[in-house]
Each structure stands twice: as structure tokens, then as C-alpha cells.
Rosetta silent file (secondary structure, phi, psi, omega in degrees, C-alpha in Angstrom):
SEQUENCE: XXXXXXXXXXXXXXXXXXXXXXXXXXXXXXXXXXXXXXXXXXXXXXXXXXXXXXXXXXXXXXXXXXXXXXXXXXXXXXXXXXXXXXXXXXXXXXXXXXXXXXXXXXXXXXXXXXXXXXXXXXXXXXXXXXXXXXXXXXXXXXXXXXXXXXXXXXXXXXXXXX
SCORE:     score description
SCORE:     0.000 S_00000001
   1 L     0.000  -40.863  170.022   81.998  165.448  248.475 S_00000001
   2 H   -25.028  -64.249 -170.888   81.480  169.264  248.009 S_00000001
   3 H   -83.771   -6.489  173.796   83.997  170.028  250.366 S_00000001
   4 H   -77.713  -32.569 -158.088   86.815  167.244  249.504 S_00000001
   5 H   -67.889  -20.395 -173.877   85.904  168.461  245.583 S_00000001
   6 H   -61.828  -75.704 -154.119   86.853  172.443  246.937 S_00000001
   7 H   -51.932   -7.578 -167.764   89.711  171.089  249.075 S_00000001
   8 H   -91.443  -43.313  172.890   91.025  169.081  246.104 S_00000001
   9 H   -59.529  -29.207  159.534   90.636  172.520  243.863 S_00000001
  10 H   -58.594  -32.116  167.304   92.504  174.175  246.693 S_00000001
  11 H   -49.548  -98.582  176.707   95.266  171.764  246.319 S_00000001
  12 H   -25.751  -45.009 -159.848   95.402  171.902  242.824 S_00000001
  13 H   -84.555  -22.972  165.595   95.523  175.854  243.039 S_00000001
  14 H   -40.542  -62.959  164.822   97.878  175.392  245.259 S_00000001
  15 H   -84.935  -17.987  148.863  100.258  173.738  243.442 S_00000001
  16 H   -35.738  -42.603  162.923   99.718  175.659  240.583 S_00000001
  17 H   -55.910  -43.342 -133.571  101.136  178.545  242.787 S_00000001
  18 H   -88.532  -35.592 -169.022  103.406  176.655  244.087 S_00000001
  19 H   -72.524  -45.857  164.501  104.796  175.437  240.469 S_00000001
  20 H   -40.558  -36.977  164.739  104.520  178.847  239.490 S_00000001
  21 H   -55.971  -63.067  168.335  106.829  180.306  242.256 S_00000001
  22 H   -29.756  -48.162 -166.375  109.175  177.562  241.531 S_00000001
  23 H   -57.396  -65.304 -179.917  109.013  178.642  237.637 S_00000001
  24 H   -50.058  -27.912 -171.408  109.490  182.462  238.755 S_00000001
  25 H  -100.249   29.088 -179.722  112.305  181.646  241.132 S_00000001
  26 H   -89.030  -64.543 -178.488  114.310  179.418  238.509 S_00000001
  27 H   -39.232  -66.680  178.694  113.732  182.091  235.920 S_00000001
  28 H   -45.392  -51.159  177.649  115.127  184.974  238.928 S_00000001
  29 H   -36.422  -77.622  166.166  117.923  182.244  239.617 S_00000001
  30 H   -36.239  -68.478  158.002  118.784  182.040  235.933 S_00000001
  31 H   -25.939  -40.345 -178.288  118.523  186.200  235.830 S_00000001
  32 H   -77.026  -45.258  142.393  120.787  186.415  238.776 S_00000001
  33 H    -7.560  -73.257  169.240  122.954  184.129  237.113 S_00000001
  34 H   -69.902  -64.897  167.936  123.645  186.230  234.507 S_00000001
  35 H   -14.353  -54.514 -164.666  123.722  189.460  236.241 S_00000001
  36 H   -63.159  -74.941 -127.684  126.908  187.726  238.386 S_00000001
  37 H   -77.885  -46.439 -140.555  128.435  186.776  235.148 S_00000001
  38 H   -87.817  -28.808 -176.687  128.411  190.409  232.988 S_00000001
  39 H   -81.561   10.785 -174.344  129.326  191.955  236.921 S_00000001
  40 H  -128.430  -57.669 -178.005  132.437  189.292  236.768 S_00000001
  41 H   -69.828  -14.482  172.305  133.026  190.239  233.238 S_00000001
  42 H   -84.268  -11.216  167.573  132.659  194.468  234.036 S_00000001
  43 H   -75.779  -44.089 -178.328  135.569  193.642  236.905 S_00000001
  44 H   -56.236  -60.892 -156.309  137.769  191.871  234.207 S_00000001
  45 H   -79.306  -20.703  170.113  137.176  194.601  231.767 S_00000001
  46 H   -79.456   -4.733 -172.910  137.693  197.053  234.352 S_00000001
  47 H   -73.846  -60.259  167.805  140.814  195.337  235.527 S_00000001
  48 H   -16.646  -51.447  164.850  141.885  195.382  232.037 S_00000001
  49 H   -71.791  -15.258  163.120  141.564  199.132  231.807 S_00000001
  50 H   -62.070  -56.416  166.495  143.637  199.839  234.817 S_00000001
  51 H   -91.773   19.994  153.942  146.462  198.116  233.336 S_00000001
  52 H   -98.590  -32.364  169.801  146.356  199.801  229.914 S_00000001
  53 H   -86.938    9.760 -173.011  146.093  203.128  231.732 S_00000001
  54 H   -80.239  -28.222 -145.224  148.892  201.774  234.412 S_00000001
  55 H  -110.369  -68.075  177.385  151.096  201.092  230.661 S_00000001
  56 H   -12.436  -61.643  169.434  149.596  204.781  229.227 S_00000001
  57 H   -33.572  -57.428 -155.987  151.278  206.555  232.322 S_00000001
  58 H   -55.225  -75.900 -153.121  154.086  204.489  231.955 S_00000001
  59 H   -71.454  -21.212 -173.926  154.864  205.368  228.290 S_00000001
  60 H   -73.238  -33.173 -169.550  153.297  209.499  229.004 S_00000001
  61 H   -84.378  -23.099  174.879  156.038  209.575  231.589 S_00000001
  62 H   -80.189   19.793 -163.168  158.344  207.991  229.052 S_00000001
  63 H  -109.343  -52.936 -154.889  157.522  210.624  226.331 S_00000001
  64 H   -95.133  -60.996 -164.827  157.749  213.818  228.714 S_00000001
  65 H   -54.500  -12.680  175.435  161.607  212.268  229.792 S_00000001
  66 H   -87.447  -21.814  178.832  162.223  212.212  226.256 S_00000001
  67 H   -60.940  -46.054 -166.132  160.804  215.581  225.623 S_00000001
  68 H   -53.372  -46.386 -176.412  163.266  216.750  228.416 S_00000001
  69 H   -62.344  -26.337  168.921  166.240  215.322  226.533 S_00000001
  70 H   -72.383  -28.957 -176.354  165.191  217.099  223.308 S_00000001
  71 H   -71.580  -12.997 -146.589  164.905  220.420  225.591 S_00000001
  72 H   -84.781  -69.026 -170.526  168.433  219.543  227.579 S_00000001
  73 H   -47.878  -26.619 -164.981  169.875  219.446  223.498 S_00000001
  74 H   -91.368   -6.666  178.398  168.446  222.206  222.118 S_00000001
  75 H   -85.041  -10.054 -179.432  169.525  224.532  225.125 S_00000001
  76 H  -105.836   -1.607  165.114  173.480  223.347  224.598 S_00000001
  77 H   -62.133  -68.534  177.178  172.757  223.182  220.677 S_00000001
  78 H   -58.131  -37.221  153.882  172.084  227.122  221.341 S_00000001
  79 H   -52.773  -52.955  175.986  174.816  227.396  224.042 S_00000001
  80 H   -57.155  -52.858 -179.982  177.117  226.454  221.793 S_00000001
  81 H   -58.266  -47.303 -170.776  175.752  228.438  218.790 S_00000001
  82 H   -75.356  -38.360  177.792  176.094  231.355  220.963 S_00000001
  83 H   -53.226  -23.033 -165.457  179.777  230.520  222.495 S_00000001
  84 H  -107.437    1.041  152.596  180.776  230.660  218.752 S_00000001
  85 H   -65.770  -52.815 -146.697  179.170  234.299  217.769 S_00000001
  86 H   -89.071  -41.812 -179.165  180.702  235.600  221.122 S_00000001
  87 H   -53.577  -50.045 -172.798  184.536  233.902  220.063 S_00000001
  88 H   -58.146  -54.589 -148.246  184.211  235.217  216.054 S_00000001
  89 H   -66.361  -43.238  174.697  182.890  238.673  217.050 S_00000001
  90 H   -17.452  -76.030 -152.085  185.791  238.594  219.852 S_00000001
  91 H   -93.244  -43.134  176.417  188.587  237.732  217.248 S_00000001
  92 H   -55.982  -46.360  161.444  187.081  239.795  214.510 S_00000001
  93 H   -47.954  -46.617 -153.913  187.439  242.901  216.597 S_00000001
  94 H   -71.488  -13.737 -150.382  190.559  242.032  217.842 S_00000001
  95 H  -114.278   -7.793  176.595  191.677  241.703  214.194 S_00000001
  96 H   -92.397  -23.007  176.354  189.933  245.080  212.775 S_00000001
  97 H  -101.257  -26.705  151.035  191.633  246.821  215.390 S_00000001
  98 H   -53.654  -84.569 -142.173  195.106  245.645  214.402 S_00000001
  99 H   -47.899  -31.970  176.500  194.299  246.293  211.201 S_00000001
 100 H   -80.153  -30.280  164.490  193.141  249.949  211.725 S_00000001
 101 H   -56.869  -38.000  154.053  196.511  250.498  213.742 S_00000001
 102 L   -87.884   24.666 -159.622  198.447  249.414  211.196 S_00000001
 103 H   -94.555  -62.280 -169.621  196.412  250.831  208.430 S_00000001
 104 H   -72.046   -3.856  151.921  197.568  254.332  210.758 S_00000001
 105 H   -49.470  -67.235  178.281  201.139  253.156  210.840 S_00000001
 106 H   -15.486  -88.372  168.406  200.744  253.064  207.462 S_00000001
 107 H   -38.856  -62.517 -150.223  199.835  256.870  206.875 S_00000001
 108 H   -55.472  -58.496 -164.065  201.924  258.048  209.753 S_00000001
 109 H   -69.573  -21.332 -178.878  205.153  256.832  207.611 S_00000001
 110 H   -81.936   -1.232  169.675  204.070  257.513  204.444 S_00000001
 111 H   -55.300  -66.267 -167.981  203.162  261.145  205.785 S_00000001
 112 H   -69.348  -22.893 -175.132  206.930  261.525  207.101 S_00000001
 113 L  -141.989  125.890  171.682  208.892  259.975  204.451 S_00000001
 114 L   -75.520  -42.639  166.082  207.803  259.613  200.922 S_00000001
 115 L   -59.713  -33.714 -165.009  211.366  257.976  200.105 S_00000001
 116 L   -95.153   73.697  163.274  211.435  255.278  202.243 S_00000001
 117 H   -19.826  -61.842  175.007  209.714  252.692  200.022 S_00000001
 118 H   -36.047  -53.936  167.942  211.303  249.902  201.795 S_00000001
 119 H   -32.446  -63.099 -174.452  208.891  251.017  204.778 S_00000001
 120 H   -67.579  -58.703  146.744  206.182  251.073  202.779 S_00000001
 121 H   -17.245  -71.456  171.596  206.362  248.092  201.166 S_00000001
 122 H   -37.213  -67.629 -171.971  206.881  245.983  204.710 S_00000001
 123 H   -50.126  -42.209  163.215  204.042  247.720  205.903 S_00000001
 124 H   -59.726  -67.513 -155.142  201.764  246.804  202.431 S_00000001
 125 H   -44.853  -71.295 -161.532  203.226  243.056  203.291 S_00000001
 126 H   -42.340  -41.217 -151.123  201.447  243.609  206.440 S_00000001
 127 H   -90.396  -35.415  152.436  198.853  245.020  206.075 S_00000001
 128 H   -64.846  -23.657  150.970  198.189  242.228  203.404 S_00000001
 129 H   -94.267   -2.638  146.738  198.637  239.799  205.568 S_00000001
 130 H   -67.105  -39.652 -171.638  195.878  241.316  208.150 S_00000001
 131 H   -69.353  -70.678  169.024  193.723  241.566  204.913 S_00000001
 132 H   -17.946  -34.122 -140.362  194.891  237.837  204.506 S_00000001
 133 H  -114.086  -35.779 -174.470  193.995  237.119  208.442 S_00000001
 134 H   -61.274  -77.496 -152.492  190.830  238.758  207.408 S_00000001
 135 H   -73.064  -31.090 -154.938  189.768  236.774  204.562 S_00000001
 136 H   -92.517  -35.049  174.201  190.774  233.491  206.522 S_00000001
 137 H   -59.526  -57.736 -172.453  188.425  234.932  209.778 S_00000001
 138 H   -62.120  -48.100  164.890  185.863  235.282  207.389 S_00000001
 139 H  -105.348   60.011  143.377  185.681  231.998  206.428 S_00000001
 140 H   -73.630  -61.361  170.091  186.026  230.834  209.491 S_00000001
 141 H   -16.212  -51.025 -158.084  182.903  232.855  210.109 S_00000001
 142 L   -98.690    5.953 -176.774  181.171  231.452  207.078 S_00000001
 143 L  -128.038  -12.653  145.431  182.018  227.897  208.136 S_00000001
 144 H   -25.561  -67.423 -136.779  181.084  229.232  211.836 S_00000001
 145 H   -95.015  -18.067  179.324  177.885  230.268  210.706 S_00000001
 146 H   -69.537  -54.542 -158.484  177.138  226.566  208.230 S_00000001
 147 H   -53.274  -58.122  179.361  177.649  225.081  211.820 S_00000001
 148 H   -36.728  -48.008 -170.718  175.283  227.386  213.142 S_00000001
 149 H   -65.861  -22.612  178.634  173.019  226.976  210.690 S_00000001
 150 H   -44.948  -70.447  173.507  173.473  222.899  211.301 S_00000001
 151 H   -52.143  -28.263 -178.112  172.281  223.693  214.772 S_00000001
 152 H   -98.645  -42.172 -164.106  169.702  225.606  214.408 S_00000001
 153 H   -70.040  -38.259 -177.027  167.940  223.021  211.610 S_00000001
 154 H   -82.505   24.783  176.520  168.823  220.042  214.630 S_00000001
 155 H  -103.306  -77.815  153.900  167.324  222.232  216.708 S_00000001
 156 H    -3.188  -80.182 -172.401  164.315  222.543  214.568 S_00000001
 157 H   -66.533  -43.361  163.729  163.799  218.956  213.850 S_00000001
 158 H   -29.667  -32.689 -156.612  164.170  218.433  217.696 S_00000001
 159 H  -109.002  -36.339 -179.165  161.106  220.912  218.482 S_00000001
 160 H   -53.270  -63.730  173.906  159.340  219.011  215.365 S_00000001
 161 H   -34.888  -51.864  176.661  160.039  215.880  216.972 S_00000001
 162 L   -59.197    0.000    0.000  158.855  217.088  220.171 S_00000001
């Protein structure tokens, strides 16, 4: 009886084990289980992040083509601004140096003839209308330089923008 009552406690310990393995590898199952799903859900969220930084690119590359188009304007904003110093200064010379030649018309006749008003006169007409030619350059200049100034503030807000 001894030895059926051992072999029966050997059983029993047996299956204790045995229910215990079972317990542990349900539990490990369950564990594993889980593991899979947060390793299913860290692909999704990494998939996720791939195609918010694929859309990131996307919009960084759309940013810097827009940047280019503010630099493209502000170099023919300034190209411009510059064509229209180098025309006034042009036409301002051109119109100061008429002016001093007939300024030295001027003298030369009223040196030689004192009498001939009539001369003198013409020559005042003229010389008022180069003063005239003058005043009309300048504000050209001054309506030149509002453009300019136009240009340089869209210039500005362009580089702000940027």
C-alpha cells in the first residue's frame, strides 16, 4: 500500500506540475499575445510616422520653392529699382549739361551785346524752359523714387514673409 500511496503522491505531484506548466504556459501565451499586439501597433504607429514625415518633406520642399519665388521677386524688384536710378541719373545729366551750355550761351551774348535784348530774352525763354524740364525731371525723380520706395517696402515684406 506504501508504495501505491507514494506512487499515487507522485501522480498527484505530478499533475500539480503538470497543471502548473499548463498555468505558466497560458499565462506566457497570453504575454506573447500582447507583446504581438503593441509590436503590430509600434508598426502602425511607425507607418503612421513615415507618412507624416513623407507629407513634412512634401510641404518643406513646398516652402523652400516658395522661398525661391520670393528671392526670384526681390532680385527683379531691385533690378528694376536700379534700371530706374541708372535712366534718371542718365537724363538728369543729360539735362544739367544742356542747361550749363546754354546758361554759357547765355553770358557769351550778353558779354558781346548788351543791346540785343531780343537775344536775351529768347535765351531767358530757354533757359526757363530747361529750368521747366528741370522741375518736371525732378518730379519724375520724386515719383521715381515713391516707386522705389514701393519696392523696396515689397521687398521688405517679401524677406518678412520669407
Amino acid at each position: 500500500i506504501s508504495e501505491s500511496g507514494r506512487m499515487n503522491d507522485l501522480l498527484q505531484v505530478e499533475r500539480k506540475e503538470k497543471e502548473h506548466l499548463e498555468n505558466n504556459l497560458s499565462v506566457a501565451q497570453s504575454s506573447l499575445k500582447k507583446e504581438e499586439e503593441k509590436v503590430l501597433s509600434l508598426r502602425q504607429e511607425n507607418e503612421d510616422l513615415k507618412k507624416k514625415l513623407a507629407a513634412a518633406k512634401r510641404q518643406s520642399l513646398s516652402r523652400n520653392e516658395s522661398v525661391d519665388d520670393y528671392k526670384k521677386q526681390i532680385e527683379e524688384a531691385n533690378g528694376k529699382a536700379m534700371s530706374i536710378r541708372i535712366r534718371f541719373q542718365a537724363q538728369k545729366t543729360a539735362l544739367e549739361k544742356e542747361l550749363a551750355q546754354t546758361q554759357q550761351r547765355l553770358e557769351e551774348i550778353e558779354s558781346k551785346s548788351a543791346t540785343s535784348s531780343c537775344l536775351v530774352i529768347e535765351n531767358d525763354a530757354a533757359v526757363n524752359g530747361f529750368k521747366a524740364r528741370i522741375v518736371e525731371l525732378e518730379f519724375s525723380l520724386k515719383s521715381q523714387q515713391n516707386e522705389n520706395t514701393s519696392l523696396q517696402q515689397q521687398i521688405l515684406v517679401g524677406k518678412e514673409t520669407i
